[in-house]
Coordinates of C-alpha atoms and ligand atoms in Angstrom, one line a residue:
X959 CA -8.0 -8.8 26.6
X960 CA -6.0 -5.6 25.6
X961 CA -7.4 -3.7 22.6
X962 CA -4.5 -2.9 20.4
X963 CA -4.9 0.0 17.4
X964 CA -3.5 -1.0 14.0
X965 CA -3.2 2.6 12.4
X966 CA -1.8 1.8 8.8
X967 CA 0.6 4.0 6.5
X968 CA 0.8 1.8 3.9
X969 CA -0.3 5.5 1.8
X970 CA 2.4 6.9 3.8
X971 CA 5.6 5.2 4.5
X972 CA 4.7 2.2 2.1
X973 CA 4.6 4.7 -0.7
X974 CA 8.2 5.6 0.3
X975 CA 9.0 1.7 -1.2
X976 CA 11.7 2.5 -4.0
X977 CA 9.7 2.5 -7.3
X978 CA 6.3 2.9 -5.9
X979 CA 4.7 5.9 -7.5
X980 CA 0.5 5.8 -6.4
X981 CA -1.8 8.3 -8.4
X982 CA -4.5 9.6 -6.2
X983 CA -7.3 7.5 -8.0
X984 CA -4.9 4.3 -6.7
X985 CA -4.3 5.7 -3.0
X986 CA -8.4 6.2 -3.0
X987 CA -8.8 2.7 -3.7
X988 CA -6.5 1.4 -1.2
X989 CA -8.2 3.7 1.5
X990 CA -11.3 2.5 0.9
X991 CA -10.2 -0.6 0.8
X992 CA -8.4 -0.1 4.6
X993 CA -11.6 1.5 5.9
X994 CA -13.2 -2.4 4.9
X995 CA -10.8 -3.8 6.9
X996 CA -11.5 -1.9 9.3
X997 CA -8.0 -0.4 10.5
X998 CA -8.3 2.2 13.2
X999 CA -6.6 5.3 11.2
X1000 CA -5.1 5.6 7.8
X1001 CA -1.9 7.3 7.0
X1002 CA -3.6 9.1 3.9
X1003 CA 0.1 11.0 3.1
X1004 CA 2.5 13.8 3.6
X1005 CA 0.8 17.0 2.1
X1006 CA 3.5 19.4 2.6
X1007 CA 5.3 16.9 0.0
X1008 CA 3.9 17.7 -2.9
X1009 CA 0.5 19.4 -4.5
X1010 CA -0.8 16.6 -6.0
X1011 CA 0.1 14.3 -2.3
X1012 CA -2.3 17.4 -0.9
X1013 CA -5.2 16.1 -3.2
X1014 CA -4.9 13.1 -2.8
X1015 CA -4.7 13.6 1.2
X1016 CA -7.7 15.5 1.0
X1017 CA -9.8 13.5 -1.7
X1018 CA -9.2 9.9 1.2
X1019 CA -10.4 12.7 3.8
X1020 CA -13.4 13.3 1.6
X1021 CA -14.6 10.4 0.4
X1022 CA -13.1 7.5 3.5
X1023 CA -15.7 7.4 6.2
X1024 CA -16.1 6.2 9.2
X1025 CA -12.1 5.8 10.3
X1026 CA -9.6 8.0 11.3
X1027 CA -7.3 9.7 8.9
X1028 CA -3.9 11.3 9.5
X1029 CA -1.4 13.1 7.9
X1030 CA 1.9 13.7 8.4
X1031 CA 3.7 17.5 9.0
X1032 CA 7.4 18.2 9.8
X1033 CA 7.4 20.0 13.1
X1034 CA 7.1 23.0 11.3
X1035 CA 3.9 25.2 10.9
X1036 CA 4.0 25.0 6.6
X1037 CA 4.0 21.6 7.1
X1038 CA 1.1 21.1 9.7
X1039 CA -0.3 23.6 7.5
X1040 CA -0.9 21.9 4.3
X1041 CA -1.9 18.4 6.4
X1042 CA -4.5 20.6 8.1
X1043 CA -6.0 21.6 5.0
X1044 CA -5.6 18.0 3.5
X1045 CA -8.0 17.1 6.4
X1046 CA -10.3 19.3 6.5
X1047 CA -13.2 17.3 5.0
X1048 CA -12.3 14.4 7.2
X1049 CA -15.0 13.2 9.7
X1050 CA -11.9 12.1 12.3
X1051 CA -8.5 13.7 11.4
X1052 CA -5.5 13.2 13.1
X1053 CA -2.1 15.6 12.2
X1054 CA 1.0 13.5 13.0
X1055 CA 3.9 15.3 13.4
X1056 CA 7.6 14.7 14.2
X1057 CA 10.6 15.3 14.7
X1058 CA 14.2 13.7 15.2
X1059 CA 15.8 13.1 18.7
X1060 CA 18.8 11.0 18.2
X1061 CA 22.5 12.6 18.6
X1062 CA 23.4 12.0 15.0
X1063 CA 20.2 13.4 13.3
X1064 CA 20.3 16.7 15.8
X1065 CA 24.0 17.0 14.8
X1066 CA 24.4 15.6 11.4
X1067 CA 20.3 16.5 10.0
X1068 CA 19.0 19.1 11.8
X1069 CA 21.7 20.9 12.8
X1070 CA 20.1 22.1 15.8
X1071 CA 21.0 21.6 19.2
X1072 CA 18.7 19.6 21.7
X1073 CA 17.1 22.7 23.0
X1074 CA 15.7 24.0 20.0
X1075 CA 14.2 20.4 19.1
X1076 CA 12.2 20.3 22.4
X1077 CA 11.4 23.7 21.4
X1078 CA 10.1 22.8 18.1
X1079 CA 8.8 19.8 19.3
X1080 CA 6.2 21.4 22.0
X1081 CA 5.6 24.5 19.5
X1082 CA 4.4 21.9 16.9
X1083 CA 1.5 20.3 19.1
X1084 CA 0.8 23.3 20.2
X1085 CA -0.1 24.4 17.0
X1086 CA -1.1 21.5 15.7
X1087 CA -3.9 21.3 18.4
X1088 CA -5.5 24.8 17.0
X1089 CA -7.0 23.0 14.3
X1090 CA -7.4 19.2 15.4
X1091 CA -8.0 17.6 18.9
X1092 CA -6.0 14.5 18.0
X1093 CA -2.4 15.1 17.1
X1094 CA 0.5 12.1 17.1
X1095 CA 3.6 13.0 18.0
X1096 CA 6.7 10.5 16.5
X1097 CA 10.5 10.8 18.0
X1098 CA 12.4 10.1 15.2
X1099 CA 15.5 8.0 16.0
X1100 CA 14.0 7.2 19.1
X1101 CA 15.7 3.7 19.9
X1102 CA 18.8 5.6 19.1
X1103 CA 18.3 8.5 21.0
X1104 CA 19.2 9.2 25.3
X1105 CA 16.6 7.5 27.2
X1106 CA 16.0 10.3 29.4
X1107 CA 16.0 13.2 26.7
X1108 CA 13.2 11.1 25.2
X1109 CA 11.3 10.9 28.5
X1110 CA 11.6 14.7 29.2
X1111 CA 10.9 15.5 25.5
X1112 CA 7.6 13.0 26.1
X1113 CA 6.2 14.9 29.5
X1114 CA 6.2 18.1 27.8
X1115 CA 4.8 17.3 24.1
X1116 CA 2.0 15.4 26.1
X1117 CA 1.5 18.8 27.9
X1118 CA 1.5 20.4 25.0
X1119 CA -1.9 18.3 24.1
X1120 CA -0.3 15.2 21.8
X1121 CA -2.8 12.3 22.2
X1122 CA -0.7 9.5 21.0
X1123 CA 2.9 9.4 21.3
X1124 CA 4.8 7.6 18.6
X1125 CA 8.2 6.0 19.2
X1126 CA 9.8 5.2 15.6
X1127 CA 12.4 2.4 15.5
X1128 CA 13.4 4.4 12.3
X1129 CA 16.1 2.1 11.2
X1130 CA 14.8 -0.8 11.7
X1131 CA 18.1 -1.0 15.0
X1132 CA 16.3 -2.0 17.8
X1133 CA 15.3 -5.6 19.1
X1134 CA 12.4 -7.1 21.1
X1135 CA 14.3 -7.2 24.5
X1136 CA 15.8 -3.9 24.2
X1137 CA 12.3 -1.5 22.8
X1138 CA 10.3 -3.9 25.3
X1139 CA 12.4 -2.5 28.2
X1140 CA 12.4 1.0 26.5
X1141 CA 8.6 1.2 26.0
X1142 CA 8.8 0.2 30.1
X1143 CA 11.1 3.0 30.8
X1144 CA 8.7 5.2 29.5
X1145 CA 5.7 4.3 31.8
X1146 CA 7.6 4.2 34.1
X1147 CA 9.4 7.4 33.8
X1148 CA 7.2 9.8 31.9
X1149 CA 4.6 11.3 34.6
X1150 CA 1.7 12.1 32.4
X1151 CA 1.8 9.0 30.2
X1152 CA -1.7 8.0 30.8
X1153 CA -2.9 11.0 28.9
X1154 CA -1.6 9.7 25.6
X1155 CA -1.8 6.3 23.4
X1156 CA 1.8 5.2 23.3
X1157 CA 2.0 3.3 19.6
X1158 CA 5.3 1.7 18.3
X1159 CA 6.6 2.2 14.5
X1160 CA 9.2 -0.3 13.6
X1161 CA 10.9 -1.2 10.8
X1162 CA 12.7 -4.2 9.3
X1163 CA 16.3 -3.9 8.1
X1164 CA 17.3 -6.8 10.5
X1165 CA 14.0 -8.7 9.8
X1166 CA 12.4 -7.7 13.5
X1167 CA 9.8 -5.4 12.8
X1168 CA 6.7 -7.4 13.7
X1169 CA 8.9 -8.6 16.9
X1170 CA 9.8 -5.4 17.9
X1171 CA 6.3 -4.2 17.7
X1172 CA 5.2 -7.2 19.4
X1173 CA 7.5 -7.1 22.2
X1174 CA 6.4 -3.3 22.9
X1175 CA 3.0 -4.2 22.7
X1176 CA 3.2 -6.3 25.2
X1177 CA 5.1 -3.8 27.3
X1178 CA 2.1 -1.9 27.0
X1179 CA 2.1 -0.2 23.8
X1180 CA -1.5 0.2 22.5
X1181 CA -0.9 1.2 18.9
X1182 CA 0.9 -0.5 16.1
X1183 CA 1.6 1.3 12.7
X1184 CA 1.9 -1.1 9.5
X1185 CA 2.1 -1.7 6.2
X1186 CA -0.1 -3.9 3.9
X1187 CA 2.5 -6.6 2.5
X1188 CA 5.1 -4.9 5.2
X1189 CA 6.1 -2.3 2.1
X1190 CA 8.1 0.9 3.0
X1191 CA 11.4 2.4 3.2
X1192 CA 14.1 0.4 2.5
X1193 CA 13.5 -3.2 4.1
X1194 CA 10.0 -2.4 4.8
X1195 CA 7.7 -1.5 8.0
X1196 CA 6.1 -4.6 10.3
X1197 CA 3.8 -6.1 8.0
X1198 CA 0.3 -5.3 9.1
X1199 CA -1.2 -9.3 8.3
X1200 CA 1.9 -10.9 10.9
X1201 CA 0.4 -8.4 13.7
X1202 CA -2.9 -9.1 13.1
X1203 CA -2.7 -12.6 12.9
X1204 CA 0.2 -13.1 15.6
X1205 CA -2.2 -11.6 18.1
X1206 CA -5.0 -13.3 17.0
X1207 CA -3.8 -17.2 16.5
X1208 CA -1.9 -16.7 19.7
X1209 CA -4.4 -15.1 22.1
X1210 CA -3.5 -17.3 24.3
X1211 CA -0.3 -15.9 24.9
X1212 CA -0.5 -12.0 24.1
X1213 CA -4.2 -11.6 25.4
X1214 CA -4.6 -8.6 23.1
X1215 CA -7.4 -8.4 20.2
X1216 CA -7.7 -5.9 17.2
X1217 CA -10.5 -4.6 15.1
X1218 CA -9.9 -5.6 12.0
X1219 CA -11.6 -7.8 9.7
X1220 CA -9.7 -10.5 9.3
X1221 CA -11.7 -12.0 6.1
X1222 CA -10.2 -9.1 4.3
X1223 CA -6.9 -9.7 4.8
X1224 CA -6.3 -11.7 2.2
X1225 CA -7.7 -9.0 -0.4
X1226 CA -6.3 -5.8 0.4
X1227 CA -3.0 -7.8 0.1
X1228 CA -3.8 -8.5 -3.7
X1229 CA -4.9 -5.1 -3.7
X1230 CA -1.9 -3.2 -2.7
X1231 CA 0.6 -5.9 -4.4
X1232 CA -1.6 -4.8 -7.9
X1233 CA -1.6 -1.0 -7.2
X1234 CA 2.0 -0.8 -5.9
X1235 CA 3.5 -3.3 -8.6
X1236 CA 5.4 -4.9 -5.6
X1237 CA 4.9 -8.5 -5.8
X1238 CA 4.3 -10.8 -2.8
X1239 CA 7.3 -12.9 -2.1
X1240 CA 5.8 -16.9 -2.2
X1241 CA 7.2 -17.6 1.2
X1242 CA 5.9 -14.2 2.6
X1243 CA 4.3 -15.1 6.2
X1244 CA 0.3 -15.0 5.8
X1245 CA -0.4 -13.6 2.4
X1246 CA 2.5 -15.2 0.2
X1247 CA 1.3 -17.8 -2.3
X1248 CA 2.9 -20.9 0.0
X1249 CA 1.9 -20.0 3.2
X1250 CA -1.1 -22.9 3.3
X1251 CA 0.8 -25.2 0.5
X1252 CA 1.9 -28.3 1.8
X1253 CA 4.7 -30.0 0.1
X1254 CA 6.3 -33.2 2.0
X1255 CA 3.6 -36.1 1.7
X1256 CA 3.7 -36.2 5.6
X1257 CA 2.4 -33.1 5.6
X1258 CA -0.1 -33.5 3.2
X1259 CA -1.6 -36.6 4.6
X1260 CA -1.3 -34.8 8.6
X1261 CA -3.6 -31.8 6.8
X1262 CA -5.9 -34.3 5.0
X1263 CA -6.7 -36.2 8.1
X1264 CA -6.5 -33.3 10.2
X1265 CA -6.3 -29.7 9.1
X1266 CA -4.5 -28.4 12.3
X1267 CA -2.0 -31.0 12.1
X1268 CA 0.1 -28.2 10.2
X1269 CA -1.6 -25.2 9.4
X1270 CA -2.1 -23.0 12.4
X1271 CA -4.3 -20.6 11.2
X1272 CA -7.5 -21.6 8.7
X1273 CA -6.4 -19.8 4.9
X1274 CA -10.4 -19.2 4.6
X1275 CA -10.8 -16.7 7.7
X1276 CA -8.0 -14.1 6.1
X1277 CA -10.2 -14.7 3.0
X1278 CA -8.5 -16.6 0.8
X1279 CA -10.4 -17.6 -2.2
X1280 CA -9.2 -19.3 -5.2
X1281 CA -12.5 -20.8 -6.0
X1282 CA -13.9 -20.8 -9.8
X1283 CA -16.7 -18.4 -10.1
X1284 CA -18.3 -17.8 -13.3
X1285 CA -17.9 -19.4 -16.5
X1286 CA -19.0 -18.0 -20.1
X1287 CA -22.8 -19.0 -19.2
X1288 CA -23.0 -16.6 -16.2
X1289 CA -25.1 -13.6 -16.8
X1290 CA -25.4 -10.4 -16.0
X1291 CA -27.2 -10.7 -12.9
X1292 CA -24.7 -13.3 -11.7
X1293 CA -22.0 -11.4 -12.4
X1294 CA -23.8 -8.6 -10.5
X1295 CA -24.5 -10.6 -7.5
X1296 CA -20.6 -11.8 -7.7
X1297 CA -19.7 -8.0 -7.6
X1298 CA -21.1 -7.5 -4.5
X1299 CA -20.1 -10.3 -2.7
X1300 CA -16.6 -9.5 -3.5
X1301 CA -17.9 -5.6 -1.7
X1302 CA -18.3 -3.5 -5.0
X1303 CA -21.6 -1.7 -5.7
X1304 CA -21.0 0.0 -9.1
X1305 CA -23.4 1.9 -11.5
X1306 CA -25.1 0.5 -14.2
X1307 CA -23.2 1.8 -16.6
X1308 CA -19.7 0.5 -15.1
X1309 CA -21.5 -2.8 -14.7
X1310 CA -21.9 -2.7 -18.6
X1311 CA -18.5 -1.9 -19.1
X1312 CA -17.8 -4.6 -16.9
X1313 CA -19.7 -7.1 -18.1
X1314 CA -18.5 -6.8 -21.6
X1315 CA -15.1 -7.2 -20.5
X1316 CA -16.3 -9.9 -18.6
X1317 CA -17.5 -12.1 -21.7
X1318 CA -14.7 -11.1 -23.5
X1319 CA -12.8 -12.9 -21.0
X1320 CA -15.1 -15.6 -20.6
X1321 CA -15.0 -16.6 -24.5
X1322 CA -10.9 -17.1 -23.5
X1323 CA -10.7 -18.5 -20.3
X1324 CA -13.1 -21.5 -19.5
X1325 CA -13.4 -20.4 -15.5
X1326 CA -13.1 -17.1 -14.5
X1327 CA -12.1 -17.0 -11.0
X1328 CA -12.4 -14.7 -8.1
X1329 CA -8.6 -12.9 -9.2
X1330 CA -9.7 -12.8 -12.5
X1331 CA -12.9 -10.4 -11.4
X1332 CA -10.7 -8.5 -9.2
X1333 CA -8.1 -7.4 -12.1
X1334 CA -10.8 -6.7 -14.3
X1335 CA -12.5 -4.1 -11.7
X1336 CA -9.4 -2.7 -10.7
X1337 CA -7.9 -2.3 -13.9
X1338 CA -11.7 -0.6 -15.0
X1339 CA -11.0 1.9 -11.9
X1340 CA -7.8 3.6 -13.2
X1341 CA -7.8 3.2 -16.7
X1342 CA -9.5 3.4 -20.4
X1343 CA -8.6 1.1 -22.6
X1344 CA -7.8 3.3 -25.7
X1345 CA -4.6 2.0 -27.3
X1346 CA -5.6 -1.4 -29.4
X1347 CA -2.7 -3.8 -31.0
X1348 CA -4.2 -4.3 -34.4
X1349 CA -1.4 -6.5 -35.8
X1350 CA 1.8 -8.0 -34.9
X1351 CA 4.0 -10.0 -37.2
X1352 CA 7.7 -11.3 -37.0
X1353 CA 9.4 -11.9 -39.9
X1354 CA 13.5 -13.5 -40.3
X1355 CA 13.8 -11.5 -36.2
X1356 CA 11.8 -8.5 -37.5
X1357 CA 8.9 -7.3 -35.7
X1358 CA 5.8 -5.1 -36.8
X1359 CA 3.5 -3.9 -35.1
X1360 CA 0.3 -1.3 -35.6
X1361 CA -1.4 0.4 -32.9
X1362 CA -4.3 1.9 -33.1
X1363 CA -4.7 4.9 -30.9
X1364 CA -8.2 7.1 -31.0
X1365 CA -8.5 7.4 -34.9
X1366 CA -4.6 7.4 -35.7
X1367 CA -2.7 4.7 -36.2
X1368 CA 1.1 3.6 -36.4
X1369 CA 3.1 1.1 -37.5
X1370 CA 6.6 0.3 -36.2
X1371 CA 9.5 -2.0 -36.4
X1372 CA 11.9 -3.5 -34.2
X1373 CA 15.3 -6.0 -34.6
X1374 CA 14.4 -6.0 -30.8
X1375 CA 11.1 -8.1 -30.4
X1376 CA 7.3 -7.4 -30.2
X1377 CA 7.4 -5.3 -26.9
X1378 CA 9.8 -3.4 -28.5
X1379 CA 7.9 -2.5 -31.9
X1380 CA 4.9 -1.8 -29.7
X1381 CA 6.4 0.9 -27.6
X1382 CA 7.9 2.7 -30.6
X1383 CA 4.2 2.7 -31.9
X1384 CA 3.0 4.6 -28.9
X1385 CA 6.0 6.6 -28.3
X1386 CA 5.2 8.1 -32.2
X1387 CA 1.3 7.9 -31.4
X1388 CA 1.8 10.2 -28.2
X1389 CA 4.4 12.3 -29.7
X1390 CA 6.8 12.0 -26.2
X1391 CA 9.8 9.6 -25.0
X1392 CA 10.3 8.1 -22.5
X1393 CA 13.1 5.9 -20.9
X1394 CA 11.9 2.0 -20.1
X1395 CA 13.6 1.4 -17.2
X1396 CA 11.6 -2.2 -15.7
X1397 CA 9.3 -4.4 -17.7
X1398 CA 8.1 -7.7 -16.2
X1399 CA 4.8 -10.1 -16.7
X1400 CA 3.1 -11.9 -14.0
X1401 CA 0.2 -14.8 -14.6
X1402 CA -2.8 -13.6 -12.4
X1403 CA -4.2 -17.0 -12.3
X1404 CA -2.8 -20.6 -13.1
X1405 CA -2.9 -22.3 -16.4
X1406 CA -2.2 -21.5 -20.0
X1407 CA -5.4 -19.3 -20.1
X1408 CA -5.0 -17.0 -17.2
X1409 CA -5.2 -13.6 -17.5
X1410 CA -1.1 -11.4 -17.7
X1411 CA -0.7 -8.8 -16.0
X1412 CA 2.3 -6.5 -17.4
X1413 CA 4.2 -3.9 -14.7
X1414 CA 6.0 -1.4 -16.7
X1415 CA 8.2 1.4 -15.2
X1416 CA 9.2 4.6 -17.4
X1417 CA 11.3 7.5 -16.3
X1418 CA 9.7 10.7 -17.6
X1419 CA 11.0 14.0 -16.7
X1420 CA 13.0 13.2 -13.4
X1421 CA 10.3 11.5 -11.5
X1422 CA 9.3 7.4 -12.3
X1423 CA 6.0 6.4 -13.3
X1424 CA 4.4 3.0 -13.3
X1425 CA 1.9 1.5 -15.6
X1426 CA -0.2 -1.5 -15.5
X1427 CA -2.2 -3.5 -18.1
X1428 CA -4.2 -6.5 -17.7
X1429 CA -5.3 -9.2 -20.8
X1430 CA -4.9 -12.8 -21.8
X1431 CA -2.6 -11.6 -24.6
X1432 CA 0.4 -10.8 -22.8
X1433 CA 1.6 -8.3 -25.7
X1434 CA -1.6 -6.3 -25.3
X1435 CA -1.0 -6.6 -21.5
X1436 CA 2.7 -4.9 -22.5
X1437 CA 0.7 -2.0 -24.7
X1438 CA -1.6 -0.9 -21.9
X1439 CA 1.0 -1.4 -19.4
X1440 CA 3.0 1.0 -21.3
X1441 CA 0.3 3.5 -22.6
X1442 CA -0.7 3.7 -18.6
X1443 CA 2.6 4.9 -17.8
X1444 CA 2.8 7.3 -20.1
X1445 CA -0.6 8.7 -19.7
X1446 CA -0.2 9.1 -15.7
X1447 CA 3.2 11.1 -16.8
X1448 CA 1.3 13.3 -19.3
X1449 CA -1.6 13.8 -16.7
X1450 CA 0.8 15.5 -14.7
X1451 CA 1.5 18.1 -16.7
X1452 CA 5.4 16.0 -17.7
X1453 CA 6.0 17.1 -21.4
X1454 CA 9.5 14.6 -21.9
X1455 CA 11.4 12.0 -20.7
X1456 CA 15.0 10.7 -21.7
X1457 CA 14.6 9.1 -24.7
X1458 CA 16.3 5.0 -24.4
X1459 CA 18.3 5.0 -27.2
Ligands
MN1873 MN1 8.9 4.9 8.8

């Protein structure tokens, strides 16, 4: 058995998914919520991106234990730089820096010529290795770069001191055949090989992603990089719970194993899917809502007689739990004890937040399950609740509504529905506008009483902002959706956005 590394920039190149805008609080909780699952290194972000991407680097590097975190730097020293500061409180830090190889980005990107890339290339790691002793180096382009360029540009950036060399499929061009024979031209061909981890990045504009990576893994790769939900750029990265699982239900065929923790698989898939607002497609492999449901009647009788008939992989070993947990009798200690199964220890004064919200809940809902207890610790992470609907009427198509907000309050109306009267109340209460640009609900749980969860996105200033709000009132899901959005804006120092009308 191989051991195969699973380094995950879901924080990275998963926050590059169009509309995905994470808020350090929300990368924090992801990262901790990786380290559970036990990945070997965590992508925390690009620091040199922005001030606020630095934090948020450097608050995963203070506060995620226990796993390796990288960062990612141009090949140029600002850039290594700002990801060296981002990591300083890290307890294993790894700087990952690149740079592109292939004949159209040297040409068309870069505008440098092939010598001056090696240059930069070498004079990167170099560097790089003044502050860290691990230090990634990715090729760019790689599958569509010269074969032997990329071999001569590997010998001398592993000289230079890179401990794991990283080659991209950037654009998602290559296939299984082809990388596998690349990743053997590159054992074969690059002398000092053996003194780096060669890991794979792929990604999935022609759906081959976790083939590709698979294929070079069993060429001899010995890291993968992933994405939670297989989120990123474009079409995506190779989703993180098809490797895992690939290698482990068929051991018998790739003979590899990984670290992670497969019983939190299921979780930190609900988890980024709530933070990231990118929902789970039903038929997604693993983690999508049908991937254990069994439709045709010959299917369900093969599964009731015999589970392996047609499922190949047991739902309850990547955690899947739908089970009802508490119900409006459940006390405090229960709903303590439930809390920590599910892996949170929080303070007594959370819990009592918690709890509350909890009974509130409870005196809606008749079981409150698993999901439900999620939402409502998540949701208690990143936000306050301090909007209120205090009425809504419709009247001949008119609607009013009042929202409270700290001790003001403001009522509005709208020929355009509730959601509609509601977002003119905040807009007044916060003073600010703000263009509405995606609105959509989602049940959490099944059946009439299940909790909403609203995902709203706004566009304030020049930069998009999502907001998220959770109740069993799906209007008062829509207010804190909204008031969340506008809130992270204002945090960041955004005065006004375009107004919609
Ligand atoms: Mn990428």
């Amino acid at each position: 058995m191989r051991w195969i590394h699973i380094f995950d920039t879901t924080l990275r190149d998963g926050e590059q998914t169009p509309g995905v805008n994470l808020h350090a609080e929300e990368k924090l909780r992801i990262a901790k919520q990786l380290a559970r699952l036990s990945v070997d290194a965590i992508e925390a972000g690009f620091p040199a991106s922005s001030e606020g991407e630095k934090q948020a680097v450097r608050k995963i590097a203070e506060e995620v234990k226990g796993v390796k975190i990288a960062a990612l730097a141009r090949a140029v020293k600002s850039d290594i730089d700002a990801a060296r500061d981002a990591l300083k409180p890290a307890e294993k830090a790894r700087i990952h820096t690149f740079i592109a190889i292939s004949p159209i980005h040297m040409k068309h990107k870069l505008k440098k010529s092939p010598e001056e890339v090696k240059r930069l290339a070498v004079d990167a790691v170099n560097y790089a290795r003044k502050f860290v002793d691990d230090v990634e180096f990715s090729f760019e382009d790689a599958t569509r770069s010269d074969r032997d360029f990329l071999a001569e540009l590997a010998e001398e950036v592993i000289d230079a001191g890179a401990t794991v060399l990283n080659i991209p499929d950037t654009v998602g061009y290559t296939t299984p055949e082809e990388f596998s024979s690349l990743i053997h031209y590159l054992r074969e061909n690059v002398k000092n090989i053996g003194n780096a981890e060669l890991s794979v990045h792929c990604h999935n504009d022609l759906g081959l992603a976790v083939a590709n990576s698979l294929a070079a893994a069993r060429a001899g790769a010995e890291q993968i990089e992933v994405t939670v939900n297989g989120i990123g750029e474009r079409a995506g990265n190779a989703a993180l719970e098809e490797v895992v699982m690939a290698i482990d239900t068929r051991k018998d065929f790739y003979h590899m194993k990984t670290g992670i923790n497969l019983k939190e698989i299921a979780r930190i898939s609900w988890l980024v899917s709530y933070y990231t607002g990118i929902m789970v497609s039903p038929n997604k492999a693993v983690v999508g809502a049908n991937a254990f449901a069994h439709e045709s009647g010959i299917h369900q009788d093969g599964v009731l007689k015999e589970r392996s008939t047609y499922e190949i992989m047991n739902p309850e070993r990547i955690g899947v739990h739908t089970r009802i947990v508490l119900g409006k009798h459940s006390g405090r200690h229960a709903f303590r004890e439930k809390l920590k199964e599910l892996g949170y220890e929080v303070s007594d004064e959370r819990l009592n937040v918690l709890f509350q919200r909890f009974k509130e809940l409870a005196e809606k809902k008749k079981n409150v399950t698993a999901l439900d207890v999620l939402t409502l610790l998540e949701d208690g992470f990143t936000r306050s609740r301090e909007f209120s609907l205090e009425m809504m009427q419709i009247v001949e198509g008119m609607a009013t509504a009042s929202v409270r907000h700290g001790g003001r309050r403001e009522v509005e109306h709208s020929f355009n529905g509730p959601v509609d009267a509601i977002y003119r109340a905040v807009k007044s209460l916060l003073g600010v506008n703000a263009k509405l640009i995606d609105y959509r609900i989602y049940g959490i749980t099944e059946g009439r009483d299940a909790l909403g969860e609203a995902v709203v996105r706004i566009k304030f200033g020049d930069r998009i902002y999502m907001g998220r709000g959770v109740s069993t009132d799906i209007l008062e899901a829509s207010l804190f959706a909204y008031a969340n959005a506008l809130n992270t804006a204002l945090s960041e120092g955004v005065r006004n956005g375009s107004d919609d009308e």
